[in-house]
Every structure is written in structure tokens, then in C-alpha cells.
GROMACS .gro file of C-alpha atoms in nm:
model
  316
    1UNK     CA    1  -2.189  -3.225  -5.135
    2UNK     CA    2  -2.295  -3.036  -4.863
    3UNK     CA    3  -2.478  -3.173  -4.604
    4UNK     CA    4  -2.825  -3.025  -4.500
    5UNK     CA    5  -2.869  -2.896  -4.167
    6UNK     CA    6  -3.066  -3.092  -3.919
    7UNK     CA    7  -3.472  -3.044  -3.967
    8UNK     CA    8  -3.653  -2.793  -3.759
    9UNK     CA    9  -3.868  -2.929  -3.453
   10UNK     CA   10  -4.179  -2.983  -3.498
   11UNK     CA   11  -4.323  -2.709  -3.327
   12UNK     CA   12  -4.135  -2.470  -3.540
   13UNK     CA   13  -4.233  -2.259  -3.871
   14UNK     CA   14  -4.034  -2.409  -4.202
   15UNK     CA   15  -3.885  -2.123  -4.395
   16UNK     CA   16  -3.929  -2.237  -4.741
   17UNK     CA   17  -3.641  -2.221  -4.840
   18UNK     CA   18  -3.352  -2.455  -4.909
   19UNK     CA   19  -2.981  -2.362  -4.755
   20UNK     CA   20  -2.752  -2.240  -4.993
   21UNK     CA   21  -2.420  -2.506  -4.981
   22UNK     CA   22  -2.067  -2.339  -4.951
   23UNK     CA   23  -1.951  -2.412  -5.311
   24UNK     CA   24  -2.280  -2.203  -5.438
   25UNK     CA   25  -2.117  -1.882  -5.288
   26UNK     CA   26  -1.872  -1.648  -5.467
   27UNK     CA   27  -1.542  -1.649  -5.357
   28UNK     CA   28  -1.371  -1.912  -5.085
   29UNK     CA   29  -1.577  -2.104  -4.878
   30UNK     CA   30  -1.690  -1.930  -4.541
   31UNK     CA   31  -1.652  -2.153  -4.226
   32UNK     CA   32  -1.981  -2.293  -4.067
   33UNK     CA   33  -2.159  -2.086  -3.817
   34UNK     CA   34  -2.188  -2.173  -3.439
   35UNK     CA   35  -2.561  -2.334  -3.318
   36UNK     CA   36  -2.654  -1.980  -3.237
   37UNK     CA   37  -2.817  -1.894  -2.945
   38UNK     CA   38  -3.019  -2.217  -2.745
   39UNK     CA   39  -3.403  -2.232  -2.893
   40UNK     CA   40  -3.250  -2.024  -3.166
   41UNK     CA   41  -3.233  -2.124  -3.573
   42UNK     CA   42  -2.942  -2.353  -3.662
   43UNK     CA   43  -2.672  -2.108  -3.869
   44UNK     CA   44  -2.741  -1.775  -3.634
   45UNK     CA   45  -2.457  -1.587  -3.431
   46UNK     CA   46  -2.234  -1.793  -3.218
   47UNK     CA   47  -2.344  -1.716  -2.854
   48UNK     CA   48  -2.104  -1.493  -2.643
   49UNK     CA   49  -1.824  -1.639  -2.484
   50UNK     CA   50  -1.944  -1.647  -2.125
   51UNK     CA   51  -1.719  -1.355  -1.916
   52UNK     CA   52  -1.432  -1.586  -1.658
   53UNK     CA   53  -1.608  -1.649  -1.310
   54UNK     CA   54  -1.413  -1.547  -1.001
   55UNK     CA   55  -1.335  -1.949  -0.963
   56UNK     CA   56  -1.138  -1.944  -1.289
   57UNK     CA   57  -0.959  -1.590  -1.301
   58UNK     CA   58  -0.954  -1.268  -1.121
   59UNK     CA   59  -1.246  -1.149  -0.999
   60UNK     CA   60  -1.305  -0.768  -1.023
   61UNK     CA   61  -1.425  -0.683  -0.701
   62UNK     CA   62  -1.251  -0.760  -0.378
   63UNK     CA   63  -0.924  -0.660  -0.296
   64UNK     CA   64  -0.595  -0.867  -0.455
   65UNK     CA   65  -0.522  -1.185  -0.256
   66UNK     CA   66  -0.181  -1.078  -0.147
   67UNK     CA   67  -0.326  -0.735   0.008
   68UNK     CA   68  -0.564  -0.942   0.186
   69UNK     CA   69  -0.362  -1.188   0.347
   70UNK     CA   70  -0.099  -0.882   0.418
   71UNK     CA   71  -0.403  -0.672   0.599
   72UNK     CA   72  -0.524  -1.028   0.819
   73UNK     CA   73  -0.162  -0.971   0.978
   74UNK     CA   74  -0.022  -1.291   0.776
   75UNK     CA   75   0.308  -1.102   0.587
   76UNK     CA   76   0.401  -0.809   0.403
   77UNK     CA   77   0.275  -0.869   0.039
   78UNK     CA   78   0.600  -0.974  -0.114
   79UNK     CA   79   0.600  -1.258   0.151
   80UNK     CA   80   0.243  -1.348   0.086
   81UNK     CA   81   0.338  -1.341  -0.305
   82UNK     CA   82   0.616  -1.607  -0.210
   83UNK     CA   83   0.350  -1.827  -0.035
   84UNK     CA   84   0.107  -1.832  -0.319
   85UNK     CA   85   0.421  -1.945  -0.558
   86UNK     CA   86   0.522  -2.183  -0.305
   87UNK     CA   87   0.130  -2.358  -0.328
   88UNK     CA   88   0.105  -2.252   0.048
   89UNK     CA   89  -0.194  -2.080  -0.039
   90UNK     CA   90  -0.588  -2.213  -0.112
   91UNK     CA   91  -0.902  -2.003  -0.181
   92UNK     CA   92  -1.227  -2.201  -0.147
   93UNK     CA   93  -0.993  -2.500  -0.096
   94UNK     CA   94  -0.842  -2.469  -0.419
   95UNK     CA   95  -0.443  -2.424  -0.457
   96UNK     CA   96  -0.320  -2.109  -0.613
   97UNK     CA   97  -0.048  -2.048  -0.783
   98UNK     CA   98  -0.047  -1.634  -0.882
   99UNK     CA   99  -0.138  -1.313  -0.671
  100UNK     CA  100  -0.330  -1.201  -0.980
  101UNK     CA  101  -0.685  -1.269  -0.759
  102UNK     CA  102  -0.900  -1.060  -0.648
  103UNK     CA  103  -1.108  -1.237  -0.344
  104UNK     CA  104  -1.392  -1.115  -0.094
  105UNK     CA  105  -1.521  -1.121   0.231
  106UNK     CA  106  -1.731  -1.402   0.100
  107UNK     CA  107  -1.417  -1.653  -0.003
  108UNK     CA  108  -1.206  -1.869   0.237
  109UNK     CA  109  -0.839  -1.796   0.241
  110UNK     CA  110  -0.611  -2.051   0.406
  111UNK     CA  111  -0.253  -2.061   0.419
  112UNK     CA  112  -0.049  -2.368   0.521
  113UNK     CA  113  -0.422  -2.502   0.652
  114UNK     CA  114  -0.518  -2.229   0.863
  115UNK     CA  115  -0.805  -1.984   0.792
  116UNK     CA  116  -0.637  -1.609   0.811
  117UNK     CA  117  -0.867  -1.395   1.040
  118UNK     CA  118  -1.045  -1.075   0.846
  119UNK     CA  119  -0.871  -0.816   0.776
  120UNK     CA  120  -0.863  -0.516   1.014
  121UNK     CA  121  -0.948  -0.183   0.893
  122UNK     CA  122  -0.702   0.075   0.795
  123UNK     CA  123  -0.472   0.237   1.085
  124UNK     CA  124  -0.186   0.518   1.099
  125UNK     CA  125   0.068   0.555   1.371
  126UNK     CA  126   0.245   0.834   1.485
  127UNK     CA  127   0.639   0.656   1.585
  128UNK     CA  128   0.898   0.880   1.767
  129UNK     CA  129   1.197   0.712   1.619
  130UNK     CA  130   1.522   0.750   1.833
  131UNK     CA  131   1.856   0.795   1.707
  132UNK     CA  132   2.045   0.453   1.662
  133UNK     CA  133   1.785   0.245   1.493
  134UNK     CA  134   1.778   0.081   1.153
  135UNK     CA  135   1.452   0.178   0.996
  136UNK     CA  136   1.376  -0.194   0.838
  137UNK     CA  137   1.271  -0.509   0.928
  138UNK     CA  138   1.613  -0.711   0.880
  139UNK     CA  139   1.966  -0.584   0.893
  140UNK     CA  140   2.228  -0.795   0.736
  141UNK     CA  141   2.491  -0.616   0.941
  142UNK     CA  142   2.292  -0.712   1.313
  143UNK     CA  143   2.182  -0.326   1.428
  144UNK     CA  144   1.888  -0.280   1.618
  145UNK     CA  145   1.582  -0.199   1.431
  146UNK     CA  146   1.290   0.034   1.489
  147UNK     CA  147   1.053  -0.350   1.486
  148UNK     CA  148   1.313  -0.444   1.769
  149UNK     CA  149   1.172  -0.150   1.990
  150UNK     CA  150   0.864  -0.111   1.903
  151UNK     CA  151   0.551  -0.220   2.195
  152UNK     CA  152   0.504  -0.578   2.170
  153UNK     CA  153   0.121  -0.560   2.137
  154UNK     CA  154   0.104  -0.320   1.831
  155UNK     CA  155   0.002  -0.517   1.497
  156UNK     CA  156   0.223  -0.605   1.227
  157UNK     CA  157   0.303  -0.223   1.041
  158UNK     CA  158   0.508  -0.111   0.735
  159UNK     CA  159   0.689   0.251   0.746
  160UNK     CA  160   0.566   0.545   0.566
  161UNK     CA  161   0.969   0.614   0.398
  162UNK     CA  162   1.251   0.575   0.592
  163UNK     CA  163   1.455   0.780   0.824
  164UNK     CA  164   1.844   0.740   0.854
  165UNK     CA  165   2.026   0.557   1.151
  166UNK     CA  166   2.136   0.880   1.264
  167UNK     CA  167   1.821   1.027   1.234
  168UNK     CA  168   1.486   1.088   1.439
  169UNK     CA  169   1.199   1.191   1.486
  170UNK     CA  170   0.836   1.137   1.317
  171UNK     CA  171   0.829   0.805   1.153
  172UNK     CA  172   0.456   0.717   1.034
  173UNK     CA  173   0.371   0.343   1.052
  174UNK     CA  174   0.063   0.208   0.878
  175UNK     CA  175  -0.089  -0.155   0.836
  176UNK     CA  176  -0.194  -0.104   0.543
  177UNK     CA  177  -0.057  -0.130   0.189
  178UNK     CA  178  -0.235   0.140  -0.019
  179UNK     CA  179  -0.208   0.419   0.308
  180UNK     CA  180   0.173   0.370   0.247
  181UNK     CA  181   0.211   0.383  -0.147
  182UNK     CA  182  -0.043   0.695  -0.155
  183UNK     CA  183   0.190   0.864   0.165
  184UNK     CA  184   0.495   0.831  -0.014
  185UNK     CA  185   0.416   0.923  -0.367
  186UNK     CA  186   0.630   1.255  -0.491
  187UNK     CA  187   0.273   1.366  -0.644
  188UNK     CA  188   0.135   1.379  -0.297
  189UNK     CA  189   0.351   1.716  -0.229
  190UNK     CA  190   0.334   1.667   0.127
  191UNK     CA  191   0.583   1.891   0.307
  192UNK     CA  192   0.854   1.738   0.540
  193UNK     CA  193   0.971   1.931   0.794
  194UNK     CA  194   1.329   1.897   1.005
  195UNK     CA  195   1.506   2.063   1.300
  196UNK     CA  196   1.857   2.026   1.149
  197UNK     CA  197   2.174   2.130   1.387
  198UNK     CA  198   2.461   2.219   1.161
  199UNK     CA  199   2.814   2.294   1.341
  200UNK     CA  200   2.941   2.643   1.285
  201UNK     CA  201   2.774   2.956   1.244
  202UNK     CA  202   2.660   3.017   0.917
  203UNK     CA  203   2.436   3.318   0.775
  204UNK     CA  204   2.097   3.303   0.625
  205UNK     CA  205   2.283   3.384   0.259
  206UNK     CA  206   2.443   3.072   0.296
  207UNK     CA  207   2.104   2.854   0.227
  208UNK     CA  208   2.077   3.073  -0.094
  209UNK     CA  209   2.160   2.791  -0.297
  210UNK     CA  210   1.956   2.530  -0.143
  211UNK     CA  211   1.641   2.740  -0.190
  212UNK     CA  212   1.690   2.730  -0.521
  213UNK     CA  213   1.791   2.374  -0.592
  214UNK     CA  214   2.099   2.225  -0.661
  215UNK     CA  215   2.246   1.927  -0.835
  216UNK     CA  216   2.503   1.673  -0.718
  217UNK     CA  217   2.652   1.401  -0.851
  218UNK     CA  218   2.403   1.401  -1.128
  219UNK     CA  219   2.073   1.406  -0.925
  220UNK     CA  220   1.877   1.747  -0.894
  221UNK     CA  221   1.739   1.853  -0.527
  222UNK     CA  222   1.450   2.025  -0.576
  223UNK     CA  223   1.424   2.426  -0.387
  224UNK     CA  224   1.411   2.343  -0.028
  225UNK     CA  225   1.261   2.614   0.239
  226UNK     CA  226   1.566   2.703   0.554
  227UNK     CA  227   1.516   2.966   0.823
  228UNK     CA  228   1.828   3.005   1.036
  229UNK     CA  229   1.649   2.981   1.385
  230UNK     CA  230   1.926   3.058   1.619
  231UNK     CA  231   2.315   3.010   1.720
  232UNK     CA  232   2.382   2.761   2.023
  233UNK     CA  233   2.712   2.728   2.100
  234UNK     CA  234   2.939   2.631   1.846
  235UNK     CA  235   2.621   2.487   1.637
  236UNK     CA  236   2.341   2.646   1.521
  237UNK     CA  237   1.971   2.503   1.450
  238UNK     CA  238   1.784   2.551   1.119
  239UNK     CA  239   1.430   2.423   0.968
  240UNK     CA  240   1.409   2.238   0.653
  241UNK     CA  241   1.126   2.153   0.475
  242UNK     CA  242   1.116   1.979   0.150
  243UNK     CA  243   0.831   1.735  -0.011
  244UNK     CA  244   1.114   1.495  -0.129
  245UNK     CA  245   1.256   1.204   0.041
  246UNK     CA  246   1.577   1.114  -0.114
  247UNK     CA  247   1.888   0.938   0.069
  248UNK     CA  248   2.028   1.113   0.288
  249UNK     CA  249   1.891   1.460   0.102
  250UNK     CA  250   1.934   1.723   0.401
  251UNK     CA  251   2.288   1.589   0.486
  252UNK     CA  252   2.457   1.590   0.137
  253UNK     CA  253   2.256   1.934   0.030
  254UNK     CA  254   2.434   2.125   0.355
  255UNK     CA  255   2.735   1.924   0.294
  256UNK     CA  256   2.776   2.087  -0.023
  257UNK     CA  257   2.713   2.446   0.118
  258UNK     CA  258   3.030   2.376   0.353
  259UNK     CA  259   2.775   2.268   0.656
  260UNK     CA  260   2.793   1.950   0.905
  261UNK     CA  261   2.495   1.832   1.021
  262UNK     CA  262   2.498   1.671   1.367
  263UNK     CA  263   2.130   1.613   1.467
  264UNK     CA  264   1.862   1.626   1.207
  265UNK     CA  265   1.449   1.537   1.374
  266UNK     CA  266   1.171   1.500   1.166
  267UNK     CA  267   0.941   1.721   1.345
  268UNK     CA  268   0.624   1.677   1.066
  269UNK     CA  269   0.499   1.455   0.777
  270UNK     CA  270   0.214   1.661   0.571
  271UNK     CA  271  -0.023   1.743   0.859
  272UNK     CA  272   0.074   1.546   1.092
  273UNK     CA  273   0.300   1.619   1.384
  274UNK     CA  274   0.556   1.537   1.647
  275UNK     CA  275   0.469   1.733   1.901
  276UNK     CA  276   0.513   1.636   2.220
  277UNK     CA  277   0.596   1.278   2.161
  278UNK     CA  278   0.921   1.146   2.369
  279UNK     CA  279   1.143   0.890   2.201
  280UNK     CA  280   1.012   0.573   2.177
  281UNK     CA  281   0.643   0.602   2.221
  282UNK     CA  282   0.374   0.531   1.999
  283UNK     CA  283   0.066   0.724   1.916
  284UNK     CA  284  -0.218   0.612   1.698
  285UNK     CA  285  -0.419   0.902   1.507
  286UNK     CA  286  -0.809   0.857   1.533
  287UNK     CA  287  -0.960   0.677   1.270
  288UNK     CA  288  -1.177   1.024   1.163
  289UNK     CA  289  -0.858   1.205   1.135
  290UNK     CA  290  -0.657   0.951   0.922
  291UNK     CA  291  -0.991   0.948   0.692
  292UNK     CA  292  -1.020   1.349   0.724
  293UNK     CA  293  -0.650   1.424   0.602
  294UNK     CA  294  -0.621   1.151   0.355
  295UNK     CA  295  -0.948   1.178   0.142
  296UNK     CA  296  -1.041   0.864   0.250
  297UNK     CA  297  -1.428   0.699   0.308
  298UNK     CA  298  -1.515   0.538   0.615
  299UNK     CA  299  -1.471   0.117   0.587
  300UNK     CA  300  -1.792  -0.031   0.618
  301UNK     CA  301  -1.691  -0.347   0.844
  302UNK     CA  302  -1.785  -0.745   0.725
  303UNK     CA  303  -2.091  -0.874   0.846
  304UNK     CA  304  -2.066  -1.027   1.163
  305UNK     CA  305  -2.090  -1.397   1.164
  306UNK     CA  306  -2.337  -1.597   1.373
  307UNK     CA  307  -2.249  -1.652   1.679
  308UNK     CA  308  -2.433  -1.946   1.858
  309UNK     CA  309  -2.470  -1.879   2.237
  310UNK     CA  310  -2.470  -2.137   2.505
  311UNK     CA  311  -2.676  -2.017   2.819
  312UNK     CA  312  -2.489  -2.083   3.127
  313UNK     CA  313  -2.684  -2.271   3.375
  314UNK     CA  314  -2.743  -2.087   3.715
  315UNK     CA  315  -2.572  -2.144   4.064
  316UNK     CA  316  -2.830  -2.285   4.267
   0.00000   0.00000   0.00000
């Protein structure tokens, strides 16, 4: 038989009537129903399964724990991803073991022990690259890189693309993560433009093809924009612009219209420029700028911690 349900307190109303068992209802027997809500009659709707707190999964606001740690200065994310799966990693002095976390200004991040400092807000470089450098942070074959020339007291940065070893020119560096991905996406349509020297004298007829696209080896260059700027020599100079970035694009495209190149510089990236930047140096853009020309909204900074300040007694 079916057992009845536990009484009513005594404070509450009896219903007058007597619950029907399972083996009174058509059909095969329904499963019992949850406690229902707390205070609530015995048999109502199971209660809600309560939503994960930020302590037992992801939490939705925040920024992902690997950004985070890559913004404090700590490593690039892939690096910080390693140290979570390594357990090198706590939040509020628990372990992880996944980058899927969202955490906040308000949660302690340590790695290996050690509290990572905040994160600093979002900054953009300008980098005349010179000729001869490897734009990456390691090179298996032992060249110089651009991070082996770059001022000792700039922060920890990630390129904006790539240029070649034989290339120069404008190379943007950024600290942070999402300024990067949203520079180098195709959908941006950002234009690129390049001095290019080419050896020989060609004629403006013979970029016909390259304005409207070509295809080699299989992959499709989309129309690029040349003007023939002027004959020096046994070389003559050209701009290119194109809003692609593809290895080694401008080379193999006038390589295929019977052209050498011999000194290619970046001389823009979107809106911003070279100008009159020598090899070598370094110039931040201003904050307003960066914000202005990416669509971005001004950071509003963590709150400051208390600071407890000892008064220094005076010389007598």
C-alpha cells in the first residue's frame, strides 16, 4: 500500500481530502514529487535547482582567469593555461584545474604562492621594427628577435601580426589580449600600407593583375591598390596597400608579375602611422586615441585599496 504523506503542522488548514495512492491512477505509476518549495504543501513543484555560484563554476562576470593573469604581466594566455593544468594556480586559495573561470577584481589569484598584481589597463604601441629581426618571442634557429631589442622597461606586449625578417617598419604591440584578436581580424578591413622597392623598371600596366587579384598555388590574393611612385636607379619604389596579412603576400604577388622586391616598410596599420619614427624606437599612442580609433569605452580603474599611513615623526 501506499504510504500516507506526513500530517500537516498544526498551524496549517487540513484539506479534506485523502491522497490518491499511485496504483488508483490510470496508466503506470508517476514518480513521487519533490517537498516543494520550504513552508510549502508536501507533493508541490520541486524547487529550482539553485543557478552554480562563482566558487563552483564560471562565473559570468569578470574577465576569464587566463586573460587576467596574462594582463597582471604573469604570461601570455597559453602559458597561464599551462599553469592552471599544472595546479600552479589558486583562486580564493582554492586549486584550479581549467581556464574556463571567469574571476573579478574582488577574488585572489595566486600563482606558485604569489598574489599577481591588478591588471593594468589596456595599451597600444607604435614599434619601428628594423630589418633583421625575428618577429616572435623564441626562435628555434637562435636569430635575434624584436623582444631582444626592445627598451628594457616596456611591459610584457604581444604583436598586432607579424612582419617578415626582411621586413620593417610599423609593428603595433599591445598588452592586451582582446586589442590584438579585434586588430587582426580580416573583418576589421583595416588597410595596410607598404613602401615596396622592386628592382627594375616596370610600368604602371604591370600591377594590372594585382589590382585585380590573383591566385597562386591555390590561395586567392584579394585586389591590392599599387601606384608606381618613381624610378631610382636601377629600382623603383611603389605603394601597396591591402587589408590582408598573409605570408609573405607582397613578395610572392610581385614575384609572380616578374618583380623582385628588395625593401618592403610598413609605413601604416588602419589609422595609425609611421611617421617619423627611426628604427628601433618605441612610441605609445594616448590612451584617448587607442579608445577613439578602436570603439572602445574608457576602463573604469579598481578601487583603490586602503592604504594605512604611518606619520613620520619630526626632526627636532
Amino acid at each position: 500500500m501506499a504510504r500516507k504523506p506526513p500530517s500537516p503542522p498544526s498551524d496549517s488548514r487540513p484539506s479534506g481530502r485523502r491522497p490518491a495512492a499511485a496504483t488508483d491512477r490510470k496508466g503506470p505509476p508517476r514518480p513521487a514529487k519533490g517537498p516543494g518549495k520550504p513552508g510549502g504543501k508536501p507533493g508541490g513543484r520541486p524547487a529550482r535547482t539553485p543557478e552554480p555560484t562563482p566558487a563552483e563554476g564560471a562565473s559570468p562576470d569578470g574577465d576569464r582567469i587566463a586573460k587576467v593573469m596574462a594582463r597582471a604581466g604573469v604570461a601570455s594566455r597559453r602559458d597561464a593555461e599551462k599553469m592552471i593544468a599544472e595546479g600552479r594556480v589558486r583562486v580564493n586559495g582554492k586549486p584550479i584545474a581549467s581556464p574556463a573561470l571567469n574571476v573579478t577584481a574582488r577574488d585572489k589569484v595566486e600563482v606558485d604562492g604569489k598574489a599577481i598584481s591588478a591588471p593594468e589597463p589596456a595599451r597600444l604601441w607604435l614599434y619601428h621594427k628594423p630589418s633583421g629581426l625575428v618577429t616572435t618571442t623564441r626562435d628555434e634557429q637562435g636569430r635575434r628577435t624584436i623582444f631582444d631589442a626592445l627598451p628594457e622597461d616596456l611591459p610584457r606586449v604581444m604583436t598586432v601580426g607579424r612582419l617578415d625578417l626582411n621586413s620593417e617598419g610599423l609593428l603595433l604591440l599591445t598588452n592586451d589580449g582582446g586589442i590584438k584578436r579585434r586588430l587582426e581580424l580580416p573583418s576589421t578591413g583595416w588597410q595596410r600600407r607598404y613602401r615596396v622597392r622592386v628592382k627594375g623598371a616596370p610600368k604602371d600596366e604591370d600591377f594590372a593583375a594585382l589590382r585585380e587579384g590573383i591566385t597562386l598555388d591555390g590561395e586567392t590574393f584579394q585586389p591590392m591598390q599599387v601606384t608606381l611612385d618613381r624610378q631610382q636607379g636601377a629600382n623603383a619604389w611603389a605603394t601597396v596597400g591591402l587589408r590582408e596579412g598573409k605570408n609573405r603576400e607582397i613578395r610572392r604577388a610581385m614575384e609572380a608579375v616578374g618583380l623582385s622586391v628588395n625593401r618592403l616598410i610598413r609605413i601604416s596599420y588602419g589609422p595609425f602611422q609611421l611617421g617619423q619614427l627611426k628604427a628601433g624606437e618605441v612610441e605609445e599612442v594616448r590612451p584617448k586615441i587607442m579608445r577613439d580609433q578602436l570603439g572602445l569605452e574608457a576602463e573604469t580603474p579598481p578601487p583603490a585599496k586602503p592604504v594605512r599611513r604611518v606619520r613620520k615623526p619630526r626632526n627636532s
